Coordinates of C-alpha atoms in Angstrom, one line a residue:
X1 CA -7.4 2.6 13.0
X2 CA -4.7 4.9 11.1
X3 CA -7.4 7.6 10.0
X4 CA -8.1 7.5 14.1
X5 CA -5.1 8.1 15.1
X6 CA -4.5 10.9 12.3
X7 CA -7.6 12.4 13.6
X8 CA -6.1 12.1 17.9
X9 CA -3.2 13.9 16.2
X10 CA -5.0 16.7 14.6
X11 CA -7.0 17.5 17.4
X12 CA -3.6 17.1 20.0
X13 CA -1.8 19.5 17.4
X14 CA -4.5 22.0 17.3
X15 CA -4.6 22.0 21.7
X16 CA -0.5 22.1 21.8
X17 CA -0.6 25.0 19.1
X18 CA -3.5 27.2 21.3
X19 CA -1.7 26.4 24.9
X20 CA 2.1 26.9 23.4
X21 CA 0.8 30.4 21.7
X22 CA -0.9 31.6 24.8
X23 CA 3.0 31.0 26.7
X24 CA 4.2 32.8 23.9
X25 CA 2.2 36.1 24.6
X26 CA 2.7 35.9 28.0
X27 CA 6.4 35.6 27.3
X28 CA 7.7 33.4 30.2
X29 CA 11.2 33.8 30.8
X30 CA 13.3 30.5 28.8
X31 CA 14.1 27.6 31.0
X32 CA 17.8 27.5 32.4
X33 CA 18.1 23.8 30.8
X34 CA 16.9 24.5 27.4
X35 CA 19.9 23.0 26.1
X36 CA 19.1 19.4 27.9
X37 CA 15.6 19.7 26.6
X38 CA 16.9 20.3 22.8
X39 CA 19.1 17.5 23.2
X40 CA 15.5 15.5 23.8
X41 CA 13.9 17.3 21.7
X42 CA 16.6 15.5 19.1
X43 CA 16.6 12.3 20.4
X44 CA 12.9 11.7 20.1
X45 CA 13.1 13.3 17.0
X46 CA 15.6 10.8 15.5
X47 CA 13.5 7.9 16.6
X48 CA 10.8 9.4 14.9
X49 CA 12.3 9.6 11.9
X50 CA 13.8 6.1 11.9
X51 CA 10.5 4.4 12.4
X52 CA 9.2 7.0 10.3
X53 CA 11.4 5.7 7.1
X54 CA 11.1 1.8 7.9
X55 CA 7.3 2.3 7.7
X56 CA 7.1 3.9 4.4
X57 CA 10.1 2.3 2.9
X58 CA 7.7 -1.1 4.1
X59 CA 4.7 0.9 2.3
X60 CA 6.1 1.6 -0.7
X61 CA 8.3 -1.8 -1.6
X62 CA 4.6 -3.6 -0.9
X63 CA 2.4 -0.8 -3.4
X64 CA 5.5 -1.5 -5.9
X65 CA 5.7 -5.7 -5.2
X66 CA 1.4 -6.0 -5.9
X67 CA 2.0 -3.6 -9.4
X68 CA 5.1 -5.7 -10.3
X69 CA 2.8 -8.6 -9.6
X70 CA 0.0 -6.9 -12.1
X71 CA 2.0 -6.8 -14.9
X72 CA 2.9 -10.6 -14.4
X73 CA -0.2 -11.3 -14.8
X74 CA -0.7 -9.2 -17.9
X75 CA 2.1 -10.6 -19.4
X76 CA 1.4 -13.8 -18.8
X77 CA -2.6 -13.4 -20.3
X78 CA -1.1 -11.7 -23.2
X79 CA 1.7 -14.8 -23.8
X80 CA -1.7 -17.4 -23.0
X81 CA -3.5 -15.8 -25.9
X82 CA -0.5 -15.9 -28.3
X83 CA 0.0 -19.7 -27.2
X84 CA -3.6 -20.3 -27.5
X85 CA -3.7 -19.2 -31.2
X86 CA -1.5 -22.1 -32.0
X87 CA -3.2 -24.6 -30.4
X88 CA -6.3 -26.7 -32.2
X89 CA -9.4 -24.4 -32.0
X90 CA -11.1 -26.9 -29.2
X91 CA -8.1 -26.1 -26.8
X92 CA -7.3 -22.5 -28.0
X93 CA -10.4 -21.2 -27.8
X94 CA -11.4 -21.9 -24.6
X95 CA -8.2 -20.5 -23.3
X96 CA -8.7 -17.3 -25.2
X97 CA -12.1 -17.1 -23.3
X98 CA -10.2 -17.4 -20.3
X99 CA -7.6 -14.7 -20.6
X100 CA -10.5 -12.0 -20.8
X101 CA -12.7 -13.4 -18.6
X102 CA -9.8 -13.3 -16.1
X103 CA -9.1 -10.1 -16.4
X104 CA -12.4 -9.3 -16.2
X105 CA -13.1 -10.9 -12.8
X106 CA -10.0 -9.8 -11.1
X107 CA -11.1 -6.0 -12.5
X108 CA -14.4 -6.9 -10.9
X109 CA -14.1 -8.9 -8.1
X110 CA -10.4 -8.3 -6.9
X111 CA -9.7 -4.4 -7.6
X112 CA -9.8 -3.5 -4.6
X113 CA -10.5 -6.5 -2.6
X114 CA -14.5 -6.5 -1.5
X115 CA -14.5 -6.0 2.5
X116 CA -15.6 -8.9 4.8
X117 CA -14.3 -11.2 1.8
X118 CA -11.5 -13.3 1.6
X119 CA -9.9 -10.9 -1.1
X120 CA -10.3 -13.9 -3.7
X121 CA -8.2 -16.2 -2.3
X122 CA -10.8 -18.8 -2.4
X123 CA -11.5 -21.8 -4.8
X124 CA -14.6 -20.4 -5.5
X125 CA -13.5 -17.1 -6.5
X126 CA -14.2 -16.4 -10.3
X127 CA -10.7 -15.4 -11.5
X128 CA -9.6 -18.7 -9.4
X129 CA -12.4 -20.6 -11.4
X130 CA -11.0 -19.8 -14.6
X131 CA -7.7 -20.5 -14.2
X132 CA -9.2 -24.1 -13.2
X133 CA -11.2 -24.3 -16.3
X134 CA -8.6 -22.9 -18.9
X135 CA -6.3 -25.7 -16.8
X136 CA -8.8 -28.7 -17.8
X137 CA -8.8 -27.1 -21.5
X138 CA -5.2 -27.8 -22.5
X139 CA -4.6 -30.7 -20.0
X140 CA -8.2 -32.5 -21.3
X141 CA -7.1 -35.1 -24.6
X142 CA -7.7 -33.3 -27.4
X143 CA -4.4 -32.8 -28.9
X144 CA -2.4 -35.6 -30.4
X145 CA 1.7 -34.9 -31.7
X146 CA 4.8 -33.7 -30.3
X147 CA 4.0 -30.1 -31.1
X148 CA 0.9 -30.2 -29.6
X149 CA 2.0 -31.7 -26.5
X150 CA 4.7 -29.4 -26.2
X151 CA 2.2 -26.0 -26.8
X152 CA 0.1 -27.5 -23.7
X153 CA 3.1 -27.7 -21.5
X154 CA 3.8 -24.2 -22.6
X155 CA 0.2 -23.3 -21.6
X156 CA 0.0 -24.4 -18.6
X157 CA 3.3 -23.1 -17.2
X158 CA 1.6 -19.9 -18.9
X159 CA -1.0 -20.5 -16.8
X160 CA 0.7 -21.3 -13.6
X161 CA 2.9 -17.7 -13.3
X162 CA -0.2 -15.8 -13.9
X163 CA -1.7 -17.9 -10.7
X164 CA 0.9 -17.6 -9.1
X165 CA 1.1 -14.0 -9.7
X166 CA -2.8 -13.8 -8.4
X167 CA -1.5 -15.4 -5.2
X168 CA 1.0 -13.1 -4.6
X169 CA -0.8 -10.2 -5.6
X170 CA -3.7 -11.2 -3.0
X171 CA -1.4 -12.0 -0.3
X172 CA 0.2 -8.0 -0.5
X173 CA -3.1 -6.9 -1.1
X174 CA -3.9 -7.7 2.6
X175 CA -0.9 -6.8 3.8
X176 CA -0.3 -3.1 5.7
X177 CA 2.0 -2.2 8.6
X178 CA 2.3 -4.1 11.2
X179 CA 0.1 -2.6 14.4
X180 CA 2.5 -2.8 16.4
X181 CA 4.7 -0.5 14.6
X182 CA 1.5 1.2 13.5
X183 CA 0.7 2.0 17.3
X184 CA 4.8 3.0 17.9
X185 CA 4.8 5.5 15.0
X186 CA 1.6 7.1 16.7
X187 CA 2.8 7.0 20.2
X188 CA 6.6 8.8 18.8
X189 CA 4.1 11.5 16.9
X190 CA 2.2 12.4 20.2
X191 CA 5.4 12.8 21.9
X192 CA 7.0 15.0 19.5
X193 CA 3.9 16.5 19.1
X194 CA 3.5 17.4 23.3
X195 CA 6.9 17.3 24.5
X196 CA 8.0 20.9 23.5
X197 CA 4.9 21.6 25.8
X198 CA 5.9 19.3 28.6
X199 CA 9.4 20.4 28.7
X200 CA 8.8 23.7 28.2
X201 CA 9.5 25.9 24.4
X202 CA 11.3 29.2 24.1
X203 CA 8.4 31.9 24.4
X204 CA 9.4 33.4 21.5
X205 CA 7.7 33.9 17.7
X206 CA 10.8 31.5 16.1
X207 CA 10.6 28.8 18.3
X208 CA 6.7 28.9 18.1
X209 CA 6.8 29.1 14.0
X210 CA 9.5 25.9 14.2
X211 CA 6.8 24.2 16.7
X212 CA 3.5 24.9 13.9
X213 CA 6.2 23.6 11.0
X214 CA 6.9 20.3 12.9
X215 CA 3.6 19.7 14.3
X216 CA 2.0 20.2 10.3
X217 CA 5.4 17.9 8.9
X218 CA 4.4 15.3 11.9
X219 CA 0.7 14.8 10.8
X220 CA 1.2 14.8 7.0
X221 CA 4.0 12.3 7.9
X222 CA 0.9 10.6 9.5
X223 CA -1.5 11.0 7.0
X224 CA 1.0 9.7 4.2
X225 CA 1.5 6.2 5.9
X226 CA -2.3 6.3 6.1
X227 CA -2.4 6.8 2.4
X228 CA 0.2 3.9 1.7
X229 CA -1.7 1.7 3.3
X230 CA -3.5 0.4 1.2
X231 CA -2.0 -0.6 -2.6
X232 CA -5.3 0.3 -4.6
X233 CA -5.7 4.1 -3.8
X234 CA -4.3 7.2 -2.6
X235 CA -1.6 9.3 -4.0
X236 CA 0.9 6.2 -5.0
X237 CA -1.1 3.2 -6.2
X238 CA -0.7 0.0 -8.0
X239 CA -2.8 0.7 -11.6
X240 CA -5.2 -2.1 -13.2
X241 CA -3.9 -0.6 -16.8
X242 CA -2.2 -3.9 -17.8
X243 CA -5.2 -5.8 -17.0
X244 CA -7.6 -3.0 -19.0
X245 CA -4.8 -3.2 -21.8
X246 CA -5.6 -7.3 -22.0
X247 CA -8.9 -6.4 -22.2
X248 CA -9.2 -4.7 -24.9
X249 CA -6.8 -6.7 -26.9
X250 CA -9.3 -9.8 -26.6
X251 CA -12.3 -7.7 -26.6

């Protein structure tokens, strides 16, 4: 729906641009209350802005929250495998199967999300299936003594962060701008886009150069959110690095 709307703007800016620089060579004479219409010229302009901010800031904490969460689950692999090497080879090496097949099937599976899935939030998803199974390693009664007992309690809370981690992860993977402010920030860029024209813009070469700046600033404004919008491309993304980096430790 964004790229729609960025498209309506495009097309809206290039109409506004060809009607406003047709007034401009005819060179109407300026309105009498072009000082009422710059004062909402400003006020539509400020609530633009506003929503303008909120929306990215929104954006950019969730891009930053599912790359904090990617790390946490690099970290928490990287501390499985170091736990795992302590452990009798029955439990450990199941568990150091699991921290690259993980990262493996959330590379694979879950970066991005598949369309018309449910973005691995299933049981049956494979990075959710071998978190189960590297779970029934270290909890199965294999290990006998204190020690032991007390590396598979540090395993599984290992275990637990980096699912818990996943969750998260998955959960602000789906999650975008609301549409309702999605639809706001398009309605407050078609105004500010077609009000100089409605209320009528000085017909001369400054005010038309200020009228191309703001309409450009408006639909890169536009385009940016489009870009946020998803955590897994565009010009600020999460990176699967960490994950990569796990995998070539246990490769």
């Amino acid at each position: 729906m964004g790229l729609a709307i960025l498209i309506a703007l495009v097309v809206l800016a290039v109409a506004v641009l060809v009607l406003l620089d047709r007034r401009r060579k005819e060179m109407k004479v300026e309105r009498e209350d072009a000082s009422a219409v710059e004062y909402i010229n400003l006020f539509i302009g400020t609530l633009y802005m506003v929503l303008l901010s909120l929306i990215v800031v929104l954006l950019w904490q969730n891009v930053s929250d599912v790359s904090g969460d990617v790390r946490t689950e690099a970290s928490g692999l990287q501390a499985l495998v170091q736990t795992a090497q302590r452990l009798p080879a029955s439990e450990g090496e199941p568990l150091l199967k699991a921290a690259h097949e993980y990262a493996a099937a959330v590379l694979n599976s879950e970066w991005p999300p598949k369309p018309g899935t449910d973005n691995g939030a299933g049981e049956n998803a494979p990075a959710a299936r071998v978190l189960a199974e590297a779970r029934a390693a270290v909890t199965h009664p294999v290990a006998s003594g204190a020690t032991a007992g007390t590396i598979e309690d540090q395993a599984i809370a290992e275990i637990n962060t980096v699912a818990d981690a996943r969750d998260d992860r998955l959960a602000k993977s789906g999650a975008g701008v609301p549409d309702v402010l999605l639809i706001a920030l398009a309605v407050l860029s078609l105004i500010t886009i077609a009000t100089p024209l409605a209320l009528g813009l000085r017909a001369d070469a400054l005010a038309f150069a200020g009228f191309v700046v703001t309409t450009a600033l408006v639909c890169l404004a536009f385009w940016f959110v489009v870009e946020l919008q998803s955590p897994f491309h565009g010009l600020i993304h999460a990176s699967p690095q960490p994950l990569r980096d796990v995998l070539a430790a246990n490769a």
